[in-house]
Each structure stands twice: as C-alpha cells, then as structure tokens.
Coordinates of C-alpha atoms in Angstrom, one line a residue:
M1 CA 98.3 98.0 86.0
T2 CA 101.2 97.1 88.3
Y3 CA 102.7 99.6 90.7
Y4 CA 106.4 99.4 89.8
V5 CA 109.1 100.6 92.2
T6 CA 112.9 100.3 91.8
T7 CA 116.1 100.9 93.6
P8 CA 119.3 101.7 91.7
I9 CA 121.3 98.6 90.9
Y10 CA 124.4 98.7 93.0
Y11 CA 128.0 98.4 92.0
V12 CA 129.5 95.1 93.4
N13 CA 133.0 96.7 93.9
D14 CA 132.5 96.1 97.7
A15 CA 130.0 95.0 100.3
P16 CA 126.9 97.2 101.0
H17 CA 126.9 99.9 103.6
L18 CA 124.2 102.0 105.3
G19 CA 123.8 104.3 102.4
H20 CA 122.8 101.4 100.1
A21 CA 120.5 100.0 102.7
Y22 CA 118.8 103.3 103.2
T23 CA 117.6 103.6 99.6
T24 CA 116.6 99.9 99.5
L25 CA 114.6 100.2 102.8
A26 CA 112.7 103.2 101.4
A27 CA 111.8 101.2 98.3
D28 CA 110.8 98.2 100.4
V29 CA 108.5 100.3 102.7
L30 CA 106.9 102.0 99.6
A31 CA 106.3 98.6 97.9
R32 CA 104.9 97.1 101.1
W33 CA 102.7 100.1 101.6
H34 CA 101.1 99.8 98.2
R35 CA 100.6 96.1 98.7
R36 CA 98.7 97.0 101.8
R37 CA 96.5 99.1 99.6
G38 CA 95.6 96.0 97.8
E39 CA 97.5 97.0 94.6
D40 CA 99.5 94.7 92.4
V41 CA 103.2 95.7 93.1
W42 CA 106.5 94.8 91.5
F43 CA 109.6 95.8 93.4
L44 CA 113.0 95.5 91.7
T45 CA 116.5 95.7 93.0
G46 CA 119.8 94.2 91.8
T47 CA 123.5 94.7 91.1
D48 CA 125.6 96.5 88.4
E49 CA 128.4 94.2 87.5
H50 CA 130.1 95.5 84.4
G51 CA 132.5 98.4 83.8
Q52 CA 136.1 99.5 84.6
K53 CA 135.6 99.9 88.3
I54 CA 134.4 96.3 88.8
L55 CA 137.2 95.0 86.5
R56 CA 139.9 96.9 88.5
T57 CA 138.5 95.8 91.9
A58 CA 138.4 92.2 90.8
E59 CA 142.0 92.4 89.5
A60 CA 143.1 93.9 92.8
N61 CA 141.6 90.9 94.5
G62 CA 143.2 88.4 92.2
V63 CA 140.1 87.1 90.6
G64 CA 138.1 87.5 87.4
P65 CA 135.3 90.1 87.3
K66 CA 132.5 87.5 87.1
E67 CA 133.9 85.5 90.0
W68 CA 134.2 88.7 92.0
A69 CA 130.6 89.7 91.3
D70 CA 129.3 86.2 92.1
R71 CA 131.1 86.3 95.5
L72 CA 129.8 89.7 96.4
V73 CA 126.2 89.0 95.3
H74 CA 125.9 85.6 97.1
E75 CA 127.9 86.5 100.2
S76 CA 127.1 90.1 100.8
W77 CA 124.3 91.7 98.9
Q78 CA 121.5 89.1 98.8
P79 CA 122.1 88.0 102.4
L80 CA 121.9 91.5 103.6
W81 CA 118.6 92.1 101.9
E82 CA 117.2 88.9 103.4
H83 CA 118.5 90.0 106.8
L84 CA 116.8 93.3 106.5
E85 CA 113.5 91.7 105.3
I86 CA 113.6 93.4 102.0
A87 CA 110.6 91.9 100.1
N88 CA 111.8 92.5 96.5
D89 CA 110.0 90.6 93.7
D90 CA 113.1 90.4 91.5
F91 CA 116.8 90.7 91.8
I92 CA 118.5 91.5 88.5
R93 CA 122.2 91.1 87.7
T94 CA 123.6 92.9 84.7
T95 CA 125.7 89.8 83.9
Q96 CA 122.5 87.7 83.4
Q97 CA 121.7 86.7 79.8
R98 CA 118.1 87.9 80.2
H99 CA 119.6 91.4 80.6
T100 CA 122.6 91.4 78.2
D101 CA 120.7 90.1 75.2
R102 CA 118.0 92.8 75.6
V103 CA 120.6 95.5 76.1
R104 CA 122.2 94.6 72.8
E105 CA 118.8 94.7 71.1
F106 CA 117.9 98.1 72.6
V107 CA 121.2 99.7 71.5
Q108 CA 120.9 98.1 68.1
D109 CA 117.5 99.6 67.7
L110 CA 118.9 103.1 68.6
H111 CA 121.6 102.5 66.0
D112 CA 119.1 101.5 63.4
R113 CA 117.1 104.7 64.1
G114 CA 120.1 106.8 63.4
E115 CA 120.5 107.9 67.1
I116 CA 124.1 106.6 67.4
Y117 CA 127.3 107.7 65.5
K118 CA 131.0 107.1 65.8
D119 CA 133.5 109.8 66.9
S120 CA 136.5 110.4 69.2
Y121 CA 136.4 112.0 72.6
E122 CA 139.0 113.2 75.1
G123 CA 138.1 114.3 78.6
P124 CA 138.5 113.7 82.3
Y125 CA 137.0 110.5 83.5
C126 CA 136.1 109.3 87.1
V127 CA 136.3 105.5 87.3
D128 CA 134.4 105.4 90.6
C129 CA 131.5 107.4 88.9
E130 CA 132.1 105.6 85.6
E131 CA 131.5 109.0 84.0
F132 CA 133.2 111.7 81.9
K133 CA 133.3 114.9 83.9
L134 CA 133.0 118.5 82.7
P135 CA 136.2 120.5 83.4
G136 CA 134.1 123.0 85.4
E137 CA 132.9 120.3 87.8
L138 CA 136.4 119.3 89.0
L139 CA 138.1 120.3 92.2
D140 CA 141.7 121.3 92.7
G141 CA 143.6 118.7 94.5
E142 CA 145.5 119.4 97.7
G143 CA 148.1 117.6 99.7
E144 CA 149.0 114.3 98.1
Y145 CA 146.7 115.3 95.2
A146 CA 148.2 118.7 94.7
G147 CA 148.3 119.8 91.0
Q148 CA 145.7 117.2 90.1
K149 CA 142.0 117.6 89.3
L150 CA 139.6 115.6 91.5
C151 CA 136.1 114.2 91.1
P152 CA 133.7 116.4 93.2
I153 CA 132.0 113.3 94.6
H154 CA 134.8 110.9 95.3
K155 CA 137.6 113.4 95.9
K156 CA 139.9 111.3 93.8
P157 CA 142.0 112.3 90.8
V158 CA 140.3 111.9 87.4
E159 CA 142.0 110.2 84.5
L160 CA 142.3 111.9 81.1
L161 CA 140.9 109.5 78.5
K162 CA 141.0 109.7 74.8
E163 CA 139.0 107.0 72.9
E164 CA 137.2 106.5 69.6
N165 CA 133.7 105.6 70.8
Y166 CA 130.0 105.5 69.7
F167 CA 127.9 108.4 70.7
F168 CA 124.2 108.8 71.4
R169 CA 122.6 112.0 70.2
L170 CA 121.6 113.2 73.6
S171 CA 121.9 116.9 72.6
A172 CA 118.8 116.4 70.3
Y173 CA 116.6 115.8 73.4
T174 CA 117.3 119.0 75.3
D175 CA 114.0 120.7 74.4
R176 CA 111.9 117.6 74.8
L177 CA 113.3 116.9 78.2
L178 CA 112.7 120.5 79.3
A179 CA 109.1 120.3 78.0
H180 CA 108.5 117.1 80.0
Y181 CA 109.9 118.6 83.2
E182 CA 107.6 121.6 82.8
A183 CA 104.5 119.6 82.0
N184 CA 105.3 117.2 84.8
P185 CA 106.6 119.2 87.8
G186 CA 106.5 116.1 90.0
F187 CA 108.7 114.0 87.6
I188 CA 111.9 114.8 89.6
Q189 CA 111.8 115.0 93.4
P190 CA 112.6 116.8 95.7
E191 CA 112.2 120.2 94.2
S192 CA 115.8 121.1 94.9
A193 CA 116.9 118.1 92.8
R194 CA 114.4 119.1 90.1
N195 CA 115.8 122.6 89.9
E196 CA 119.4 121.3 89.7
V197 CA 118.5 119.0 86.7
V198 CA 116.5 121.7 84.9
N199 CA 119.3 124.2 85.2
F200 CA 121.8 121.6 84.0
V201 CA 119.7 120.7 80.9
R202 CA 119.0 124.4 80.1
Q203 CA 122.7 124.9 79.6
G204 CA 122.5 122.5 76.6
L205 CA 123.3 118.8 76.6
Q206 CA 126.3 117.2 74.9
D207 CA 126.1 114.0 73.0
L208 CA 126.9 111.0 75.2
S209 CA 129.7 108.4 74.7
I210 CA 127.9 105.1 75.0
S211 CA 130.8 102.7 74.4
R212 CA 134.3 102.0 75.7
S213 CA 137.1 100.4 73.7
T214 CA 140.1 100.2 76.1
F215 CA 138.8 97.2 78.1
D216 CA 136.3 94.4 77.4
W217 CA 134.4 93.8 80.6
G218 CA 130.9 94.7 79.5
V219 CA 128.2 94.0 77.0
K220 CA 129.5 93.9 73.5
V221 CA 128.3 96.5 71.0
P222 CA 126.3 94.3 68.6
W223 CA 127.6 95.8 65.4
D224 CA 131.2 96.3 66.6
E225 CA 132.4 93.9 69.2
Q226 CA 135.7 95.8 69.7
H227 CA 133.6 98.0 71.9
V228 CA 131.6 97.4 75.0
I229 CA 128.5 99.3 75.9
Y230 CA 129.0 102.1 78.4
V231 CA 128.2 100.7 81.8
W232 CA 125.6 103.4 82.6
I233 CA 123.6 102.6 79.5
D234 CA 123.9 98.9 80.4
A235 CA 122.8 99.6 84.0
L236 CA 119.8 102.0 83.2
L237 CA 118.3 99.4 80.9
N238 CA 117.8 97.0 83.8
Y239 CA 114.5 98.8 84.6
A240 CA 113.2 97.6 81.2
T241 CA 114.9 94.2 80.8
A242 CA 113.9 93.0 84.2
V243 CA 110.2 93.3 83.4
G244 CA 110.2 91.7 79.9
Y245 CA 111.4 94.2 77.4
N246 CA 111.5 92.5 74.0
E247 CA 110.8 89.2 75.7
N248 CA 107.5 89.2 77.6
P249 CA 105.2 91.7 76.0
E250 CA 102.3 91.0 78.5
K251 CA 104.5 91.6 81.6
F252 CA 106.2 94.6 80.0
G253 CA 102.9 96.2 79.0
S254 CA 101.4 95.8 82.5
T255 CA 104.5 96.9 84.4
F256 CA 106.7 99.3 82.5
P257 CA 107.4 102.2 83.0
A258 CA 108.3 102.4 86.7
D259 CA 106.0 104.5 88.8
V260 CA 108.9 105.4 91.0
H261 CA 112.7 105.2 90.6
L262 CA 114.4 105.7 93.9
V263 CA 118.0 106.8 93.5
G264 CA 120.8 108.5 95.4
K265 CA 121.2 112.2 94.5
D266 CA 124.7 111.6 93.1
I267 CA 123.3 109.5 90.2
L268 CA 120.3 111.7 89.6
R269 CA 121.4 113.1 86.2
F270 CA 121.8 109.6 84.8
H271 CA 118.2 108.8 85.8
A272 CA 116.6 112.2 85.1
V273 CA 118.4 113.1 81.9
I274 CA 120.0 110.2 80.1
W275 CA 117.4 107.5 81.0
P276 CA 114.3 109.5 79.8
A277 CA 116.2 110.6 76.7
L278 CA 117.0 106.9 75.8
L279 CA 113.3 106.1 76.3
L280 CA 112.2 108.9 74.1
A281 CA 114.7 107.9 71.4
N282 CA 113.3 104.4 71.4
G283 CA 109.6 105.4 71.6
L284 CA 109.0 104.1 75.1
P285 CA 107.0 105.8 77.9
L286 CA 108.8 107.7 80.6
P287 CA 108.7 106.8 84.3
G288 CA 106.2 108.5 86.6
R289 CA 108.7 109.8 89.2
I290 CA 112.4 109.9 89.9
A291 CA 113.0 110.5 93.6
A292 CA 116.5 111.3 94.9
N293 CA 117.3 110.7 98.5
G294 CA 120.0 112.6 100.2
W295 CA 123.3 111.3 101.7
L296 CA 123.8 109.7 105.0
L297 CA 126.4 111.7 106.8
V298 CA 128.8 110.7 109.6
G299 CA 130.8 113.6 111.0
G300 CA 129.6 115.8 108.1
E301 CA 131.0 113.4 105.4
K302 CA 129.1 111.2 103.0
M303 CA 129.0 107.6 104.1
S304 CA 131.1 105.4 101.9
K305 CA 133.9 102.9 102.0
S306 CA 136.3 105.3 100.3
N307 CA 136.3 107.9 103.2
L308 CA 136.3 105.2 105.9
T309 CA 132.9 106.1 107.3
G310 CA 131.2 103.0 105.9
I311 CA 129.3 101.2 108.6
K312 CA 127.9 97.7 108.2
P313 CA 124.1 97.5 108.7
Q314 CA 124.7 94.3 110.8
D315 CA 126.7 96.4 113.3
L316 CA 123.5 98.2 114.1
T317 CA 121.0 95.4 113.8
A318 CA 123.0 93.3 116.2
H319 CA 122.4 95.9 118.9
F320 CA 119.1 97.5 118.0
G321 CA 117.3 94.7 116.1
V322 CA 116.3 94.6 112.4
D323 CA 112.9 96.3 112.9
A324 CA 114.3 99.2 114.9
Y325 CA 117.0 99.6 112.2
R326 CA 114.3 99.7 109.5
W327 CA 112.3 102.3 111.5
Y328 CA 115.2 104.6 112.5
F329 CA 116.6 105.7 109.2
L330 CA 113.2 106.5 107.7
R331 CA 111.9 108.1 110.8
A332 CA 115.1 110.2 111.7
I333 CA 115.9 111.5 108.2
A334 CA 113.6 113.3 105.8
F335 CA 113.7 111.5 102.5
G336 CA 115.3 113.7 99.9
Q337 CA 117.5 115.6 102.3
D338 CA 120.9 114.8 103.7
G339 CA 120.8 113.4 107.2
S340 CA 123.3 112.7 110.0
F341 CA 123.5 109.4 111.7
S342 CA 124.9 108.8 115.2
W343 CA 124.8 105.9 117.5
E344 CA 123.7 108.3 120.3
D345 CA 120.7 109.6 118.3
F346 CA 119.6 106.1 117.4
S347 CA 119.8 105.0 121.1
A348 CA 117.8 108.0 122.3
R349 CA 115.0 107.6 119.8
Y350 CA 114.9 103.8 120.4
T351 CA 114.4 104.3 124.1
S352 CA 112.0 107.2 123.9
E353 CA 109.8 106.3 120.9
L354 CA 110.0 102.6 120.5
A355 CA 110.5 101.2 124.0
N356 CA 108.7 103.9 126.1
D357 CA 105.9 105.0 123.8
Y358 CA 105.1 102.1 121.5
G359 CA 106.4 99.0 123.3
N360 CA 105.2 100.1 126.7
L361 CA 101.7 100.8 125.4
A362 CA 101.5 97.3 124.0
S363 CA 102.8 95.8 127.2
R364 CA 100.4 97.8 129.4
V365 CA 97.3 97.1 127.4
T366 CA 97.9 93.3 126.9
A367 CA 98.8 93.0 130.6
M368 CA 95.7 94.8 131.8
V369 CA 93.4 92.7 129.6
G370 CA 95.0 89.6 131.1
R371 CA 94.8 90.9 134.7
Y372 CA 91.2 92.3 134.6
F373 CA 89.5 90.1 132.0
D374 CA 91.5 86.9 132.1
G375 CA 93.0 87.6 128.6
E376 CA 89.6 87.8 126.8
L377 CA 89.1 91.1 125.1
P378 CA 85.9 92.7 126.5
A379 CA 83.3 94.5 124.5
A380 CA 83.1 98.3 124.6
T381 CA 79.6 99.3 125.9
A382 CA 80.3 102.6 127.6
D383 CA 81.6 104.8 124.8
G384 CA 82.0 108.5 125.5
E385 CA 83.7 111.7 124.1
A386 CA 87.2 110.4 125.0
E387 CA 86.6 107.3 122.8
R388 CA 85.3 109.4 119.9
T389 CA 88.4 111.5 120.1
V390 CA 90.6 108.4 119.8
R391 CA 88.6 107.1 116.8
E392 CA 88.9 110.5 115.1
G393 CA 92.7 110.5 115.9
L394 CA 93.0 107.1 114.2
A395 CA 91.2 108.3 111.1
R396 CA 93.5 111.3 110.8
A397 CA 96.6 109.1 111.3
V398 CA 95.6 106.6 108.6
A399 CA 94.7 109.3 106.1
E400 CA 97.9 111.3 106.8
A401 CA 100.2 108.3 106.8
D402 CA 98.7 107.0 103.6
R403 CA 99.1 110.3 101.8
R404 CA 102.6 111.0 103.1
I405 CA 104.0 107.5 102.5
G406 CA 101.9 106.2 99.6
E407 CA 101.8 109.4 97.5
E408 CA 104.4 111.9 98.7
L409 CA 107.2 109.5 99.6
D410 CA 107.4 111.4 103.0
F411 CA 108.3 108.3 105.0
Q412 CA 109.3 110.4 108.0
G413 CA 106.0 112.3 108.0
G414 CA 104.0 109.1 107.6
I415 CA 105.8 107.4 110.5
L416 CA 105.4 110.4 112.7
A417 CA 101.6 110.5 112.0
V418 CA 101.3 107.0 113.3
F419 CA 103.5 107.7 116.4
D420 CA 101.5 110.8 117.1
F421 CA 98.5 108.5 117.4
V422 CA 100.5 106.1 119.6
K423 CA 101.1 109.1 121.9
Q424 CA 97.5 110.0 121.8
V425 CA 96.5 106.5 123.0
N426 CA 99.1 106.7 125.7
G427 CA 97.6 110.0 126.8
Y428 CA 94.1 108.5 126.7
L429 CA 95.1 105.7 129.1
T430 CA 96.8 108.2 131.4
E431 CA 93.7 110.3 131.5
Q432 CA 91.2 107.4 131.9
Q433 CA 93.4 105.6 134.5
P434 CA 92.0 102.1 133.9
W435 CA 94.0 100.8 136.9
K436 CA 91.8 103.1 139.1
V437 CA 88.6 102.3 137.3
A438 CA 89.3 98.6 137.9
K439 CA 88.7 99.2 141.6
D440 CA 85.1 100.0 140.9
E441 CA 83.5 96.5 140.7
S442 CA 80.0 97.8 139.9
E443 CA 78.4 97.0 136.5
K444 CA 79.0 100.6 135.4
G445 CA 82.6 100.4 136.5
R446 CA 83.3 97.2 134.7
A447 CA 81.6 98.5 131.5
R448 CA 83.8 101.6 131.7
L449 CA 87.0 99.5 132.2
A450 CA 86.1 97.2 129.4
T451 CA 85.5 100.2 127.0
I452 CA 88.9 101.7 127.9
L453 CA 90.8 98.5 127.3
Y454 CA 88.9 97.7 124.1
T455 CA 89.7 101.2 122.8
A456 CA 93.4 100.8 123.5
A457 CA 93.6 97.3 122.1
E458 CA 91.7 98.2 118.9
S459 CA 94.0 101.2 118.5
L460 CA 97.0 98.8 118.7
R461 CA 95.3 96.6 116.1
A462 CA 95.3 99.6 113.7
V463 CA 98.9 100.6 114.6
A464 CA 100.1 97.0 113.8
V465 CA 98.6 97.4 110.3
L466 CA 100.1 100.8 109.7
L467 CA 103.5 100.0 110.9
D468 CA 103.7 96.6 109.3
P469 CA 105.4 98.0 106.1
V470 CA 108.1 99.5 108.3
M471 CA 108.5 97.0 111.1
P472 CA 107.0 93.7 109.9
E473 CA 108.4 91.4 112.6
T474 CA 107.2 93.6 115.4
S475 CA 103.8 94.2 113.9
G476 CA 103.4 90.4 113.5
K477 CA 104.2 89.8 117.2
L478 CA 101.7 92.5 118.2
W479 CA 99.0 91.1 115.9
E480 CA 99.4 87.7 117.4
S481 CA 99.3 89.0 121.0
L482 CA 96.1 90.8 120.3
G483 CA 94.5 87.6 119.1
A484 CA 93.9 89.2 115.7
E485 CA 95.4 86.3 113.8
A486 CA 92.6 84.0 115.0
S487 CA 89.8 86.5 114.6
L488 CA 90.8 88.7 111.6
G489 CA 93.2 86.5 109.7
A490 CA 96.8 87.1 108.6
L491 CA 98.3 90.5 109.0
A492 CA 99.4 90.3 105.4
D493 CA 95.8 90.4 104.3
Q494 CA 94.9 93.6 106.1
R495 CA 94.6 96.8 104.0
I496 CA 95.7 100.3 104.9
Q497 CA 92.2 101.6 104.0
D498 CA 90.6 99.3 106.6
A499 CA 92.9 100.3 109.4
A500 CA 90.7 103.2 110.4
E501 CA 87.5 101.0 110.4
W502 CA 86.7 100.9 114.1
G503 CA 85.7 97.7 115.7
R504 CA 87.5 95.2 113.5
L505 CA 89.1 93.5 116.5
P506 CA 86.2 91.5 117.9
A507 CA 85.3 91.2 121.6
G508 CA 86.2 87.8 122.8
A509 CA 89.6 87.8 121.1
T510 CA 92.3 86.1 123.2
V511 CA 94.9 88.7 124.2
T512 CA 98.2 87.5 125.5
K513 CA 101.1 89.5 126.9
G514 CA 104.0 88.4 124.6
A515 CA 107.6 89.2 124.8
V516 CA 108.6 92.8 125.1
L517 CA 108.5 94.3 121.6
F518 CA 111.6 96.6 122.2
P519 CA 113.9 95.3 125.0
R520 CA 115.9 97.8 126.9
L521 CA 119.3 98.3 125.4
S522 CA 122.3 96.8 127.2

C-alpha cells in the first residue's frame, strides 16, 4: 500500500504566504521521511479555484475567475513550491476536468442514495471562509464595524444569505462520527483539536447546504444545473479524485484513503466532520489521521494577507537560504501549536544551531581530514569508550527522530534529536582534541587521530541522511564532501533505518572541504 499524505488545497484568491508554506513544508518533510524508509509514497497538494471568494477576487482584478486562477497558479503557487523544493507527486486544481467530472459523480451517487434533499436556508455567511456560521460563533463588531456581526476567524462582517439549496443529511452521522472518534483516538491530532471536534459533534450536527444558486462559478449540480456544488464539498473531494476515484480503480485501491491529512486548525471541522461523513455516506474508507497545525503569529496576530502580516517566503529565503527556511519553521514551532515568528529569532537560531553547531562541525572535520590525511578518510583502528558512546548516541538519535517525525508528526522533536547528536559529536571532538593528538606522530598517535576523525566523519554521514528530508540541498553538499556519493551511492537511495548502521562510510573515501554550509549572515 502507498503512504498517502496531503496538504489542504489552497484558495487562489492571492499569492501564498508563510502560513501556506508552513503546512506544505511539514507535508513535504513527512513524505520525504517515509520515502527514506523505503516506502511507496504519494504526496498531494493543489489549489481550490471555485466559489464566491475566487469569483469576487477575480472581478475586483478585472478578469474572469479561470484566468485569475491560471495566473496565480502559474506565477505564484507552483513557482514557490519549486523554489522551496517541495517534492509533491501531484498538483491538483479543482478546475481540472479529472476533478470536476468525478465530483459530479460523487454527488450524484449521494443523491441516488437518498442522502441529499432540497430545502431553503437563511443564515450568516462568511465569504472568506466560504461557510455558513452559527449565530453563537459570531463576534460583535466595533469601530467601523459597529453594529455588525463578524466572522471570528477573519474579523470581517458576515452576510445574511437566504437561498433554496440542496442539503446533505449530515445530522444522520452524529453517532457514527462520535463512535469513530472514540474507537480511533489518534484520528484527530493534536488532542486539543480532537476535544474541540468531539465537543462540537456532541452538540448535534445540522444538515449541510451543499449547493449555491446565487452565482455560477463552480461545479454544476448534475441533476439541477441552476445550482453549483458548495465549494467545500468540491474541495474535499480532491483527496479522492486526485488518486483515481471512479477512474483508476487500481491506483485508488492502493492509495486511498490518505494516511495523513495535514490542515490548518481553522479548517479542521471540514476535514474531521464533513469529510468523514461524506465518505461514510458513500461507503468509502476514512483517512488514518487528520492533523491540524497551529497558526503562525506575528505580533500575536494570525499571519494572513487580510491583517497585513502576510510575509512572502522569498523575503526570508533571500536572506537565510531555502534550506534554513525549511529547517527553521519546523524546528522553532511545535507542530499542532500556535507559534510566533520573528526575524530576530530566526537569525539567532541560524547562527547558533546551523552555522556554529552543524556547519562548523562539517567544516572542522573535512578540514582536518584534508590537513592530516591528505583528504583520504582513515580507518578507525583504536576504538574506545568515547567512540562507543558516539555510536550509542547515533542509534538513539535515529530511533527517536524516526518515531517523532515518521509516526508522531513531531517535526520539532525529531529535528532536535538529530541536533542533540550534532552537539554530542561537537563535544566529542572538544574532549578528544584531535588537533593535539595530531602532534603525536607515533603509530599509536596516528591510529588514535584516525579513529577520532573517522568517528566524526561517519557521524556526519548519518546526519546527512537524517536531515535530508528537512534540508535536501545542504545534505547533498555534505554527502558529496564526505566522498559518500562515490563510495555509497546517491543520498536519495539511503534509508533512515540504515543511518545508524555504523561503518557505512568506507575508509579511503575522498573527503573535501566544500563551501561553507551556512554562511555568516550579512
């Protein structure tokens, strides 16, 4: 079976900011990690291009909605993912026929099963969320919005809508969803998110309007083309349509359902309530896990274009580099919790952990192999307790990183486990003082020096493998400088499980001191 991981599909009402990139980076690292385990992986991302929000944004920019979506996808979204080295296997757009045809079939099937009926509805609607809101959720407006009711997420006035729509019998799935949550406590993560969803469902679910009739930018309802399918139903189905629903049974059977849906916490209910209910209604299996990340905060506010705290990822990569960018957000913020970003924190961590700890270790080791052994990695023939301690430290780091990242989605914990090992190796060199041992030119002294440098280089070999899912460019440079490409093959072929197997980097490998991995910031 394929390990299937997804991001949300993102609205193309504007260019991507750090918040979008954060979820996508987490999914990319998770997918890369499972590939390093030797698993068959399918990583999906894409864009959500229907709905009233997109229509209004396009109109405001004087173009049609499809033209607007094409422009944003080709000029902003896909180029950014390429820039950040996002290794997705597929990029789905909800305007693609492979998607729209299957959405119509899915909804028609629900209708044929008696799961859909026609009724009228009136209620407050947030266009930015593309969601009807419950009155109790709304905030009282102040200042320019005094006397109006606001969306609690976007802090904008909601619109009172009254339409005759088609409804999905969501209320019928209250008990089945609660039973699934209880039987599968890891279905929704983190626990705080799970508790929120469970409490919401326990209050009783209302049937869901699944069509709109006041605009036509969307997938037509197959039996009534005066209506378009509600954008969230359209969007959620991408996880099925992208892997062959009703089109490629072999692909669908080996891939669906997703092992992990990574989503922002503001869209958790759609994924943890509506999505599984739709699957239950159509007799399809439920995903393994729905993991909600927190918000990136700047000055205590959620990062978004609407509150002017949106920051382009390229602003940071131009200064820190792409790999440092990939590393920072997963290392600095615990996945599932809100986390604050600041330029100062990024700079401090870059200097301390990347440049001083990791980069300096690589520079010192490769330079000493060059200075004392003419760039040829020596054999370790004088092992002692210190070397055994390093090997044990590596085994712990590999096991902990694999458990935390591969199983628990604790990216921060997994990265810290690897960097704790980096610190251990730095401490080993400080204690063993190879620059002093080098002054002893006896056979015993040379053997000891060779052992110290081999131990450090072999440790770096393992670190390159472990950090490759997080910092692929840097790991590739380190791999090459250790001579591992010639002796062990491509880094892409190395498995996480083998990282702790000591002695894989053979004596005689040609070690070169390459460019500084993490240059000092200007």
